[in-house]
Amino acid sequence: MKNKDIGIIGMGVMGKNLAVNIANHGYKVSVFNRSYNFTFKKLVNEPIKNIFPYRSVKDFISSLCIPRCILLMIQSGTPIDDMIKKILPYLNKNDVIIDGGNSFYIDSIRRYNVLKEKSIHFLGVGISGGEEGALKGPSIMPGGNKEAYKIVSPIFKKIAAKYKDTACVKYIGSDGSGHYVKMVHNGIEYSDMQLISESYTLLKYLIGMDNLEISDTFKKWNSGELSSYLIEITSNIFCKKDDKNHFIIDNILDVASNKGTGKWTAQNSLELQIPCSILTESVFCRYLSSLKANRMIASTILSGPKLFIVKDSKKEEIIEDIRRALYLGKIISYAQGFSLMKKASEYYNWKLKFFDIAKIFRSGCIIRAKLLNEIVFSYSENNDLVDLLFTSNFKKIINLYTSSLRNIVILSIKNGISIPIFTNVLSYYDAYRTVNSSANLIQAQRDYFGSHTYERIDQIGSFHTNWLDK
């Protein structure tokens, strides 16, 4: 019977939780999995209201209302292309294929164009919030065919996270724009996590706090301007113990994994020539963490300064410096991410609405934070902002908090504590506010060895000098 509202292919954690979320809102959901895995077997043997499992692609697609809407929640890359090929013979004109995974936006552009020629609608949808968000309400970033979005938008609006009764979903733009925004979201996520981790390092080694004190500090920070999902869960992490009454954090190997989306953001910033140095350095930090064996060797043969814990009389002052530096770092990280999206919007002619994107990020997603309200306000006044750092409120905070960032960078260098992102934030800030940089020497060098020419500040045009002529 063709009465199911939407079909989902892929019954991993995200796929199943989205199916349950949609079903809980009164929609009938057909589900299919490439393999007869544990989750799928459980759905067959222990049915969930409004969820209907199918063993064959043909039966699965035949169960759907027309136009058919099929959400793919499977591994990105080749598996997506293979599944599209598998289901295409059963689809009709104006049916909708939705890729809800972490696909590379260039792949989404290609799929959008290929399916358009076949009169099949395609949506590349960024979904953020992890397994809990998928179940209770994610942040949703749909890009692709606008008519297709109109078909599925009632479902998306029902299942999305809500911020003061506003659904955190909005049509982003054509072809791969939805997955692009999700990619940049993940780049900001990388830098946010690294900034928080470096703050933890400073609290632990510079201030001498134990886990419960660190937990309390993050809990306190979360009640103010730093309020965010990542600060909240960090507070919870530091007080969690295992069944042996040991703090779990102390037994986690310090090697950070990644799924590639941060790397894509870094690569794209290079391609579009936007200096997202904080986001890019955060990716390198994860790579460096994976060199565990090398780091263990280096710790025994490469020397550094002796570590001195801050004196009690100075501790509260330095803790406040760390808090301010963390907030400043978050602001500049978000500013770099939005600058990258601005350039991509121009390059791909997406006409992104940054006001809407910031609103989507306010609930459900991993980088949701109080400071997004200020970003929403800034873009509500002007979608073509040159840079978020130039807005009146952020400008005041940056100028006020910079001295705190300098203090902790200086202290960390003196004590041999690695804080690459805080250091990068300060370096980027100082470079960005420098009127006359050293790039004039680079241009002279390029002209010297390669006759690449240079521009002058006192004359118009391109110039070349015979540097060997005495």
Short mmCIF file of C-alpha atoms in Angstrom, two decimals:
data_model
loop_
_atom_site.label_atom_id
_atom_site.label_comp_id
_atom_site.label_asym_id
_atom_site.label_seq_id
_atom_site.Cartn_x
_atom_site.Cartn_y
_atom_site.Cartn_z
CA MET A 1 0.00 0.00 0.00
CA LYS A 2 1.50 3.35 -1.07
CA ASN A 3 0.74 5.26 2.12
CA LYS A 4 4.13 5.77 3.79
CA ASP A 5 5.19 9.41 4.04
CA ILE A 6 8.95 8.95 3.75
CA GLY A 7 11.49 6.17 3.36
CA ILE A 8 14.86 5.90 5.11
CA ILE A 9 17.72 3.74 3.85
CA GLY A 10 20.37 3.00 6.48
CA MET A 11 19.56 1.76 9.95
CA GLY A 12 22.67 2.82 11.79
CA VAL A 13 22.27 4.92 14.92
CA MET A 14 21.49 8.15 13.04
CA GLY A 15 19.13 6.49 10.56
CA LYS A 16 17.16 4.64 13.19
CA ASN A 17 16.90 7.66 15.50
CA LEU A 18 15.67 9.87 12.68
CA ALA A 19 13.10 7.21 11.78
CA VAL A 20 11.86 7.13 15.38
CA ASN A 21 11.82 10.93 15.53
CA ILE A 22 9.72 11.16 12.34
CA ALA A 23 7.43 8.33 13.46
CA ASN A 24 6.90 9.98 16.84
CA HIS A 25 5.52 13.01 15.01
CA GLY A 26 2.78 10.94 13.39
CA TYR A 27 4.37 10.17 10.01
CA LYS A 28 4.54 6.67 8.54
CA VAL A 29 8.15 5.68 7.80
CA SER A 30 9.36 2.86 5.55
CA VAL A 31 12.89 1.65 6.33
CA PHE A 32 15.41 -0.44 4.45
CA ASN A 33 18.95 -1.54 5.23
CA ARG A 34 21.53 -2.93 2.83
CA SER A 35 22.32 -5.75 5.26
CA TYR A 36 20.03 -7.60 7.64
CA ASN A 37 21.83 -6.07 10.63
CA PHE A 38 20.98 -6.14 14.34
CA THR A 39 18.94 -2.93 14.26
CA PHE A 40 16.91 -4.03 11.26
CA LYS A 41 16.23 -7.46 12.77
CA LYS A 42 15.03 -5.76 15.95
CA LEU A 43 12.64 -3.56 13.99
CA VAL A 44 11.22 -6.67 12.31
CA ASN A 45 10.85 -8.62 15.56
CA GLU A 46 9.92 -5.70 17.83
CA PRO A 47 7.92 -3.30 15.66
CA ILE A 48 7.82 0.43 16.49
CA LYS A 49 4.62 2.32 15.79
CA ASN A 50 4.63 4.00 12.36
CA ILE A 51 7.92 2.34 11.28
CA PHE A 52 7.68 -0.34 8.58
CA PRO A 53 10.76 -2.40 7.62
CA TYR A 54 11.16 -3.88 4.13
CA ARG A 55 13.53 -6.57 2.96
CA SER A 56 13.70 -5.53 -0.72
CA VAL A 57 14.32 -2.18 -2.41
CA LYS A 58 11.35 -2.72 -4.71
CA ASP A 59 8.88 -3.31 -1.88
CA PHE A 60 10.40 -0.46 0.12
CA ILE A 61 9.93 2.07 -2.70
CA SER A 62 6.52 0.71 -3.66
CA SER A 63 5.27 1.46 -0.15
CA LEU A 64 5.87 5.21 -0.46
CA CYS A 65 3.42 7.99 -1.31
CA ILE A 66 3.97 9.80 -4.61
CA PRO A 67 6.12 11.80 -5.06
CA ARG A 68 8.38 9.39 -3.20
CA CYS A 69 10.81 10.88 -0.65
CA ILE A 70 13.81 8.70 0.19
CA LEU A 71 16.32 9.73 2.84
CA LEU A 72 19.77 8.09 2.57
CA MET A 73 21.51 7.69 5.93
CA ILE A 74 24.49 5.65 4.81
CA GLN A 75 28.24 6.14 4.52
CA SER A 76 29.28 9.02 2.29
CA GLY A 77 31.21 8.57 -0.96
CA THR A 78 30.80 5.55 -3.23
CA PRO A 79 28.06 3.89 -1.11
CA ILE A 80 25.77 6.88 -1.82
CA ASP A 81 26.35 6.65 -5.58
CA ASP A 82 25.85 2.87 -5.50
CA MET A 83 22.56 3.20 -3.61
CA ILE A 84 21.28 5.89 -5.97
CA LYS A 85 21.99 3.58 -8.92
CA LYS A 86 20.18 0.77 -7.11
CA ILE A 87 16.98 2.72 -6.44
CA LEU A 88 16.78 4.78 -9.66
CA PRO A 89 15.06 2.05 -11.75
CA TYR A 90 12.10 2.14 -9.34
CA LEU A 91 11.72 5.94 -9.26
CA ASN A 92 9.52 8.23 -11.33
CA LYS A 93 9.75 11.83 -12.43
CA ASN A 94 9.73 14.34 -9.51
CA ASP A 95 10.58 11.74 -6.84
CA VAL A 96 12.98 13.03 -4.21
CA ILE A 97 16.34 11.58 -3.11
CA ILE A 98 17.74 13.10 0.11
CA ASP A 99 21.33 12.54 1.21
CA GLY A 100 21.39 13.16 4.96
CA GLY A 101 24.97 12.02 5.60
CA ASN A 102 28.25 13.94 5.84
CA SER A 103 28.83 14.00 2.09
CA PHE A 104 31.41 16.20 0.40
CA TYR A 105 29.59 19.17 -1.11
CA ILE A 106 31.27 18.72 -4.53
CA ASP A 107 29.75 15.22 -4.68
CA SER A 108 26.37 16.75 -3.86
CA ILE A 109 26.72 19.28 -6.69
CA ARG A 110 27.50 16.43 -9.09
CA ARG A 111 24.57 14.28 -7.88
CA TYR A 112 22.21 17.25 -8.07
CA ASN A 113 23.12 17.84 -11.73
CA VAL A 114 23.04 14.16 -12.73
CA LEU A 115 19.63 13.56 -11.15
CA LYS A 116 18.26 16.81 -12.55
CA GLU A 117 18.83 15.43 -16.04
CA LYS A 118 16.72 12.42 -15.04
CA SER A 119 13.95 14.67 -13.61
CA ILE A 120 14.66 13.36 -10.11
CA HIS A 121 14.89 15.94 -7.33
CA PHE A 122 17.95 15.87 -5.06
CA LEU A 123 18.56 17.37 -1.63
CA GLY A 124 21.94 17.33 0.09
CA VAL A 125 21.04 17.85 3.74
CA GLY A 126 23.42 18.63 6.57
CA ILE A 127 22.15 17.14 9.83
CA SER A 128 23.85 18.05 13.10
CA GLY A 129 23.26 16.99 16.67
CA GLY A 130 24.62 13.46 16.89
CA GLU A 131 22.48 10.51 17.87
CA GLU A 132 20.60 12.44 20.57
CA GLY A 133 19.83 15.26 18.14
CA ALA A 134 18.59 12.81 15.52
CA LEU A 135 16.14 11.38 18.05
CA LYS A 136 15.03 14.54 19.87
CA GLY A 137 15.60 17.28 17.30
CA PRO A 138 18.60 18.03 15.06
CA SER A 139 19.70 21.17 13.27
CA ILE A 140 18.89 20.63 9.58
CA MET A 141 20.59 22.33 6.60
CA PRO A 142 18.84 21.41 3.33
CA GLY A 143 20.42 22.33 0.01
CA GLY A 144 19.38 21.35 -3.51
CA ASN A 145 16.11 21.48 -5.40
CA LYS A 146 13.80 24.07 -3.82
CA GLU A 147 10.62 22.33 -4.98
CA ALA A 148 11.84 19.14 -3.31
CA TYR A 149 12.40 21.03 -0.08
CA LYS A 150 8.81 22.27 -0.17
CA ILE A 151 7.67 18.63 -0.32
CA VAL A 152 9.67 17.48 2.72
CA SER A 153 9.72 20.72 4.71
CA PRO A 154 6.63 19.85 6.82
CA ILE A 155 8.45 16.75 8.11
CA PHE A 156 11.75 18.58 8.63
CA LYS A 157 10.07 21.40 10.53
CA LYS A 158 8.31 18.92 12.82
CA ILE A 159 11.42 16.88 13.69
CA ALA A 160 13.98 19.72 13.87
CA ALA A 161 15.26 21.20 17.11
CA LYS A 162 13.35 24.25 18.29
CA TYR A 163 14.78 27.53 19.52
CA LYS A 164 12.00 29.49 21.24
CA ASP A 165 9.42 27.62 19.11
CA THR A 166 11.32 28.33 15.87
CA ALA A 167 12.38 25.18 13.98
CA CYS A 168 16.12 25.01 13.33
CA VAL A 169 15.74 24.24 9.62
CA LYS A 170 15.77 26.56 6.63
CA TYR A 171 16.34 26.08 2.92
CA ILE A 172 20.02 26.94 2.36
CA GLY A 173 20.38 27.16 -1.42
CA SER A 174 20.91 25.14 -4.59
CA ASP A 175 22.92 21.95 -5.32
CA GLY A 176 25.64 21.32 -2.66
CA SER A 177 25.06 24.33 -0.40
CA GLY A 178 23.46 22.37 2.45
CA HIS A 179 26.38 19.99 2.76
CA TYR A 180 28.78 22.92 2.38
CA VAL A 181 27.27 24.74 5.37
CA LYS A 182 27.42 21.50 7.38
CA MET A 183 31.08 21.12 6.39
CA VAL A 184 31.93 24.60 7.68
CA HIS A 185 29.85 23.90 10.79
CA ASN A 186 32.13 20.91 11.41
CA GLY A 187 35.24 23.05 10.83
CA ILE A 188 34.04 25.48 13.50
CA GLU A 189 33.30 22.47 15.69
CA TYR A 190 36.93 21.31 15.36
CA SER A 191 38.31 24.68 16.48
CA ASP A 192 35.77 25.04 19.28
CA MET A 193 36.69 21.64 20.69
CA GLN A 194 40.41 22.37 20.43
CA LEU A 195 40.04 25.74 22.19
CA ILE A 196 38.14 24.05 25.03
CA SER A 197 40.78 21.29 25.24
CA GLU A 198 43.57 23.86 25.48
CA SER A 199 41.64 25.66 28.23
CA TYR A 200 41.47 22.33 30.07
CA THR A 201 45.24 21.95 29.67
CA LEU A 202 45.82 25.38 31.20
CA LEU A 203 43.43 24.79 34.10
CA LYS A 204 45.07 21.45 34.85
CA TYR A 205 48.77 22.25 34.50
CA LEU A 206 49.02 26.02 34.92
CA ILE A 207 46.43 26.44 37.67
CA GLY A 208 46.76 22.95 39.19
CA MET A 209 43.05 22.09 39.26
CA ASP A 210 41.73 18.56 39.76
CA ASN A 211 38.92 17.10 37.65
CA LEU A 212 36.07 18.18 39.91
CA GLU A 213 37.41 21.73 40.08
CA ILE A 214 37.68 21.81 36.29
CA SER A 215 34.12 20.48 36.03
CA ASP A 216 32.86 23.21 38.37
CA THR A 217 34.75 25.87 36.41
CA PHE A 218 33.18 24.85 33.10
CA LYS A 219 29.77 24.66 34.77
CA LYS A 220 30.23 28.22 36.02
CA TRP A 221 31.39 29.38 32.58
CA ASN A 222 28.34 27.79 30.99
CA SER A 223 26.08 30.10 33.00
CA GLY A 224 27.54 33.19 31.31
CA GLU A 225 28.53 34.39 27.85
CA LEU A 226 30.37 31.12 27.13
CA SER A 227 27.11 29.18 27.40
CA SER A 228 27.11 26.45 24.76
CA TYR A 229 26.52 22.75 24.22
CA LEU A 230 30.24 21.92 24.13
CA ILE A 231 30.96 23.80 27.38
CA GLU A 232 28.02 22.03 29.02
CA ILE A 233 29.10 18.51 28.06
CA THR A 234 32.71 19.31 29.00
CA SER A 235 31.57 20.08 32.54
CA ASN A 236 29.77 16.73 32.66
CA ILE A 237 32.76 14.81 31.28
CA PHE A 238 35.14 15.84 34.07
CA CYS A 239 32.98 14.52 36.90
CA LYS A 240 32.11 11.16 35.31
CA LYS A 241 33.64 8.04 36.90
CA ASP A 242 33.77 4.39 35.84
CA ASP A 243 32.70 1.34 37.86
CA LYS A 244 36.11 1.36 39.61
CA ASN A 245 35.50 4.93 40.82
CA HIS A 246 38.18 6.30 38.48
CA PHE A 247 37.65 9.46 36.47
CA ILE A 248 37.06 8.27 32.90
CA ILE A 249 38.83 11.29 31.37
CA ASP A 250 42.13 10.23 32.96
CA ASN A 251 42.06 6.87 31.17
CA ILE A 252 41.19 8.06 27.67
CA LEU A 253 44.08 7.86 25.17
CA ASP A 254 45.06 11.34 23.97
CA VAL A 255 44.70 10.55 20.25
CA ALA A 256 41.87 12.46 18.53
CA SER A 257 40.06 10.84 15.59
CA ASN A 258 38.42 12.60 12.65
CA LYS A 259 36.06 11.77 9.79
CA GLY A 260 37.46 14.20 7.22
CA THR A 261 35.00 17.10 7.32
CA GLY A 262 37.50 19.33 9.12
CA LYS A 263 40.09 18.52 6.46
CA TRP A 264 37.59 19.43 3.73
CA THR A 265 37.00 22.82 5.38
CA ALA A 266 40.74 23.48 5.57
CA GLN A 267 41.26 22.45 1.95
CA ASN A 268 38.40 24.63 0.76
CA SER A 269 39.71 27.65 2.65
CA LEU A 270 42.97 27.24 0.73
CA GLU A 271 41.13 26.86 -2.57
CA LEU A 272 39.05 29.99 -1.97
CA GLN A 273 42.03 31.83 -0.43
CA ILE A 274 40.27 32.65 2.83
CA PRO A 275 42.63 32.49 5.87
CA CYS A 276 40.76 30.09 8.15
CA SER A 277 43.94 29.55 10.14
CA ILE A 278 42.21 28.59 13.40
CA LEU A 279 40.03 25.95 11.75
CA THR A 280 42.98 24.59 9.77
CA GLU A 281 45.36 24.48 12.75
CA SER A 282 42.70 22.53 14.69
CA VAL A 283 42.86 19.81 12.04
CA PHE A 284 46.66 19.69 12.34
CA CYS A 285 46.29 19.38 16.12
CA ARG A 286 44.32 16.17 15.65
CA TYR A 287 46.96 14.85 13.26
CA LEU A 288 49.72 15.71 15.74
CA SER A 289 47.83 13.95 18.53
CA SER A 290 47.91 10.75 16.45
CA LEU A 291 51.74 10.76 16.57
CA LYS A 292 51.60 9.31 20.08
CA ALA A 293 54.73 7.15 19.76
CA ASN A 294 56.75 10.07 18.39
CA ARG A 295 55.52 12.33 21.17
CA MET A 296 56.54 9.80 23.81
CA ILE A 297 60.05 9.64 22.34
CA ALA A 298 60.24 13.41 22.01
CA SER A 299 59.27 13.85 25.67
CA THR A 300 62.43 11.99 26.69
CA ILE A 301 64.96 13.68 24.39
CA LEU A 302 63.62 17.18 23.66
CA SER A 303 63.85 19.58 26.60
CA GLY A 304 61.63 22.48 27.64
CA PRO A 305 61.26 24.93 30.51
CA LYS A 306 60.30 23.82 34.00
CA LEU A 307 56.57 24.09 34.68
CA PHE A 308 55.52 26.43 37.50
CA ILE A 309 51.95 26.39 38.80
CA VAL A 310 50.49 29.87 39.14
CA LYS A 311 50.65 31.29 42.68
CA ASP A 312 47.41 31.16 44.69
CA SER A 313 47.15 34.94 44.77
CA LYS A 314 47.10 35.03 40.96
CA LYS A 315 44.91 31.99 40.23
CA GLU A 316 41.52 33.72 40.01
CA GLU A 317 42.98 36.37 37.73
CA ILE A 318 44.49 33.78 35.37
CA ILE A 319 41.30 31.66 35.37
CA GLU A 320 39.41 34.75 34.22
CA ASP A 321 42.07 35.36 31.57
CA ILE A 322 41.55 31.79 30.29
CA ARG A 323 37.77 32.31 30.19
CA ARG A 324 38.09 35.55 28.27
CA ALA A 325 40.66 34.08 25.88
CA LEU A 326 38.37 31.13 25.22
CA TYR A 327 35.43 33.41 24.40
CA LEU A 328 37.60 35.58 22.17
CA GLY A 329 38.90 32.47 20.37
CA LYS A 330 35.34 31.24 19.78
CA ILE A 331 34.30 34.59 18.31
CA ILE A 332 37.21 34.65 15.86
CA SER A 333 36.66 30.99 14.96
CA TYR A 334 33.00 31.64 14.06
CA ALA A 335 34.04 34.79 12.18
CA GLN A 336 36.48 32.78 10.04
CA GLY A 337 33.81 30.17 9.31
CA PHE A 338 31.24 32.76 8.22
CA SER A 339 33.87 34.54 6.09
CA LEU A 340 34.51 31.26 4.31
CA MET A 341 30.79 30.74 3.70
CA LYS A 342 30.53 34.29 2.37
CA LYS A 343 33.25 33.66 -0.21
CA ALA A 344 31.73 30.29 -1.19
CA SER A 345 28.30 31.90 -1.58
CA GLU A 346 29.79 34.36 -4.07
CA TYR A 347 31.89 31.72 -5.83
CA TYR A 348 29.05 29.20 -6.29
CA ASN A 349 26.28 31.84 -6.60
CA TRP A 350 24.36 30.30 -3.69
CA LYS A 351 23.11 33.61 -2.25
CA LEU A 352 23.39 32.27 1.30
CA LYS A 353 21.36 33.98 4.02
CA PHE A 354 23.72 34.09 7.00
CA PHE A 355 20.95 35.31 9.29
CA ASP A 356 19.09 32.04 8.63
CA ILE A 357 22.22 29.90 8.95
CA ALA A 358 23.08 31.42 12.34
CA LYS A 359 19.48 30.82 13.47
CA ILE A 360 19.68 27.16 12.43
CA PHE A 361 22.83 26.74 14.53
CA ARG A 362 21.19 27.99 17.75
CA SER A 363 19.69 24.65 18.79
CA GLY A 364 20.15 20.98 17.99
CA CYS A 365 23.64 21.23 16.50
CA ILE A 366 27.00 20.64 18.15
CA ILE A 367 28.21 24.26 17.89
CA ARG A 368 25.06 25.80 19.37
CA ALA A 369 26.07 28.65 21.63
CA LYS A 370 24.77 31.83 23.20
CA LEU A 371 27.03 34.00 21.03
CA LEU A 372 25.04 32.92 17.95
CA ASN A 373 22.29 35.32 19.04
CA GLU A 374 24.73 38.18 18.47
CA ILE A 375 25.64 36.72 15.07
CA VAL A 376 21.94 36.47 14.16
CA PHE A 377 21.46 40.11 15.16
CA SER A 378 24.49 41.24 13.16
CA TYR A 379 23.34 39.54 9.95
CA SER A 380 19.74 40.65 10.42
CA GLU A 381 21.01 44.19 9.89
CA ASN A 382 23.33 43.37 6.99
CA ASN A 383 23.76 40.06 5.14
CA ASP A 384 26.84 41.46 3.36
CA LEU A 385 28.95 42.15 6.46
CA VAL A 386 32.63 42.45 5.59
CA ASP A 387 33.56 40.59 8.79
CA LEU A 388 31.82 39.74 12.06
CA LEU A 389 34.85 41.13 13.90
CA PHE A 390 33.90 44.61 12.70
CA THR A 391 30.46 44.61 14.36
CA SER A 392 30.12 46.98 17.30
CA ASN A 393 29.49 44.40 20.03
CA PHE A 394 32.16 41.89 18.97
CA LYS A 395 34.64 44.72 18.39
CA LYS A 396 34.19 45.89 22.00
CA ILE A 397 34.64 42.39 23.42
CA ILE A 398 37.70 41.68 21.28
CA ASN A 399 39.44 44.91 22.28
CA LEU A 400 38.62 44.22 25.94
CA TYR A 401 39.68 40.56 26.00
CA THR A 402 42.86 40.67 23.89
CA SER A 403 45.09 41.43 26.89
CA SER A 404 43.84 38.23 28.57
CA LEU A 405 44.73 36.21 25.48
CA ARG A 406 48.23 37.74 25.45
CA ASN A 407 48.67 36.91 29.13
CA ILE A 408 47.89 33.22 28.76
CA VAL A 409 49.95 32.86 25.59
CA ILE A 410 52.96 34.42 27.33
CA LEU A 411 52.48 32.24 30.42
CA SER A 412 52.14 29.11 28.30
CA ILE A 413 55.27 29.85 26.28
CA LYS A 414 57.26 30.49 29.44
CA ASN A 415 56.08 27.17 30.87
CA GLY A 416 56.42 25.13 27.67
CA ILE A 417 52.68 24.37 27.46
CA SER A 418 51.41 23.77 23.93
CA ILE A 419 48.33 25.87 23.09
CA PRO A 420 48.55 26.08 19.26
CA ILE A 421 45.02 27.42 18.72
CA PHE A 422 45.20 30.17 21.33
CA THR A 423 48.57 31.13 19.84
CA ASN A 424 47.07 31.08 16.36
CA VAL A 425 44.13 33.22 17.44
CA LEU A 426 46.53 35.87 18.73
CA SER A 427 48.75 35.67 15.65
CA TYR A 428 45.76 35.96 13.31
CA TYR A 429 44.37 38.88 15.32
CA ASP A 430 47.66 40.78 15.24
CA ALA A 431 48.20 40.07 11.55
CA TYR A 432 44.66 41.15 10.70
CA ARG A 433 45.06 44.52 12.41
CA THR A 434 48.49 45.21 10.87
CA VAL A 435 48.40 47.99 8.26
CA ASN A 436 51.92 47.49 6.86
CA SER A 437 52.96 43.84 6.90
CA SER A 438 56.19 42.17 5.75
CA ALA A 439 54.52 40.92 2.55
CA ASN A 440 56.31 43.68 0.60
CA LEU A 441 59.57 41.76 1.11
CA ILE A 442 57.92 38.55 -0.15
CA GLN A 443 56.86 40.37 -3.32
CA ALA A 444 60.41 41.67 -3.80
CA GLN A 445 61.79 38.14 -3.38
CA ARG A 446 59.28 36.73 -5.89
CA ASP A 447 60.23 39.39 -8.39
CA TYR A 448 63.95 38.81 -7.76
CA PHE A 449 63.94 35.06 -8.49
CA GLY A 450 60.94 34.75 -10.79
CA SER A 451 60.19 38.17 -12.34
CA HIS A 452 56.68 37.95 -10.90
CA THR A 453 56.40 41.77 -10.67
CA TYR A 454 55.00 43.81 -7.82
CA GLU A 455 52.76 46.80 -7.17
CA ARG A 456 53.93 50.07 -5.63
CA ILE A 457 52.26 52.31 -3.05
CA ASP A 458 53.38 55.48 -4.85
CA GLN A 459 52.56 54.55 -8.45
CA ILE A 460 49.83 52.67 -10.35
CA GLY A 461 50.65 49.52 -12.34
CA SER A 462 52.86 46.42 -12.17
CA PHE A 463 56.63 46.77 -11.88
CA HIS A 464 59.73 44.61 -12.28
CA THR A 465 63.23 45.38 -11.08
CA ASN A 466 66.53 44.01 -12.37
CA TRP A 467 67.80 43.27 -8.86
CA LEU A 468 71.27 42.23 -10.09
CA ASP A 469 71.86 45.57 -11.79
CA LYS A 470 74.31 47.46 -9.54
#
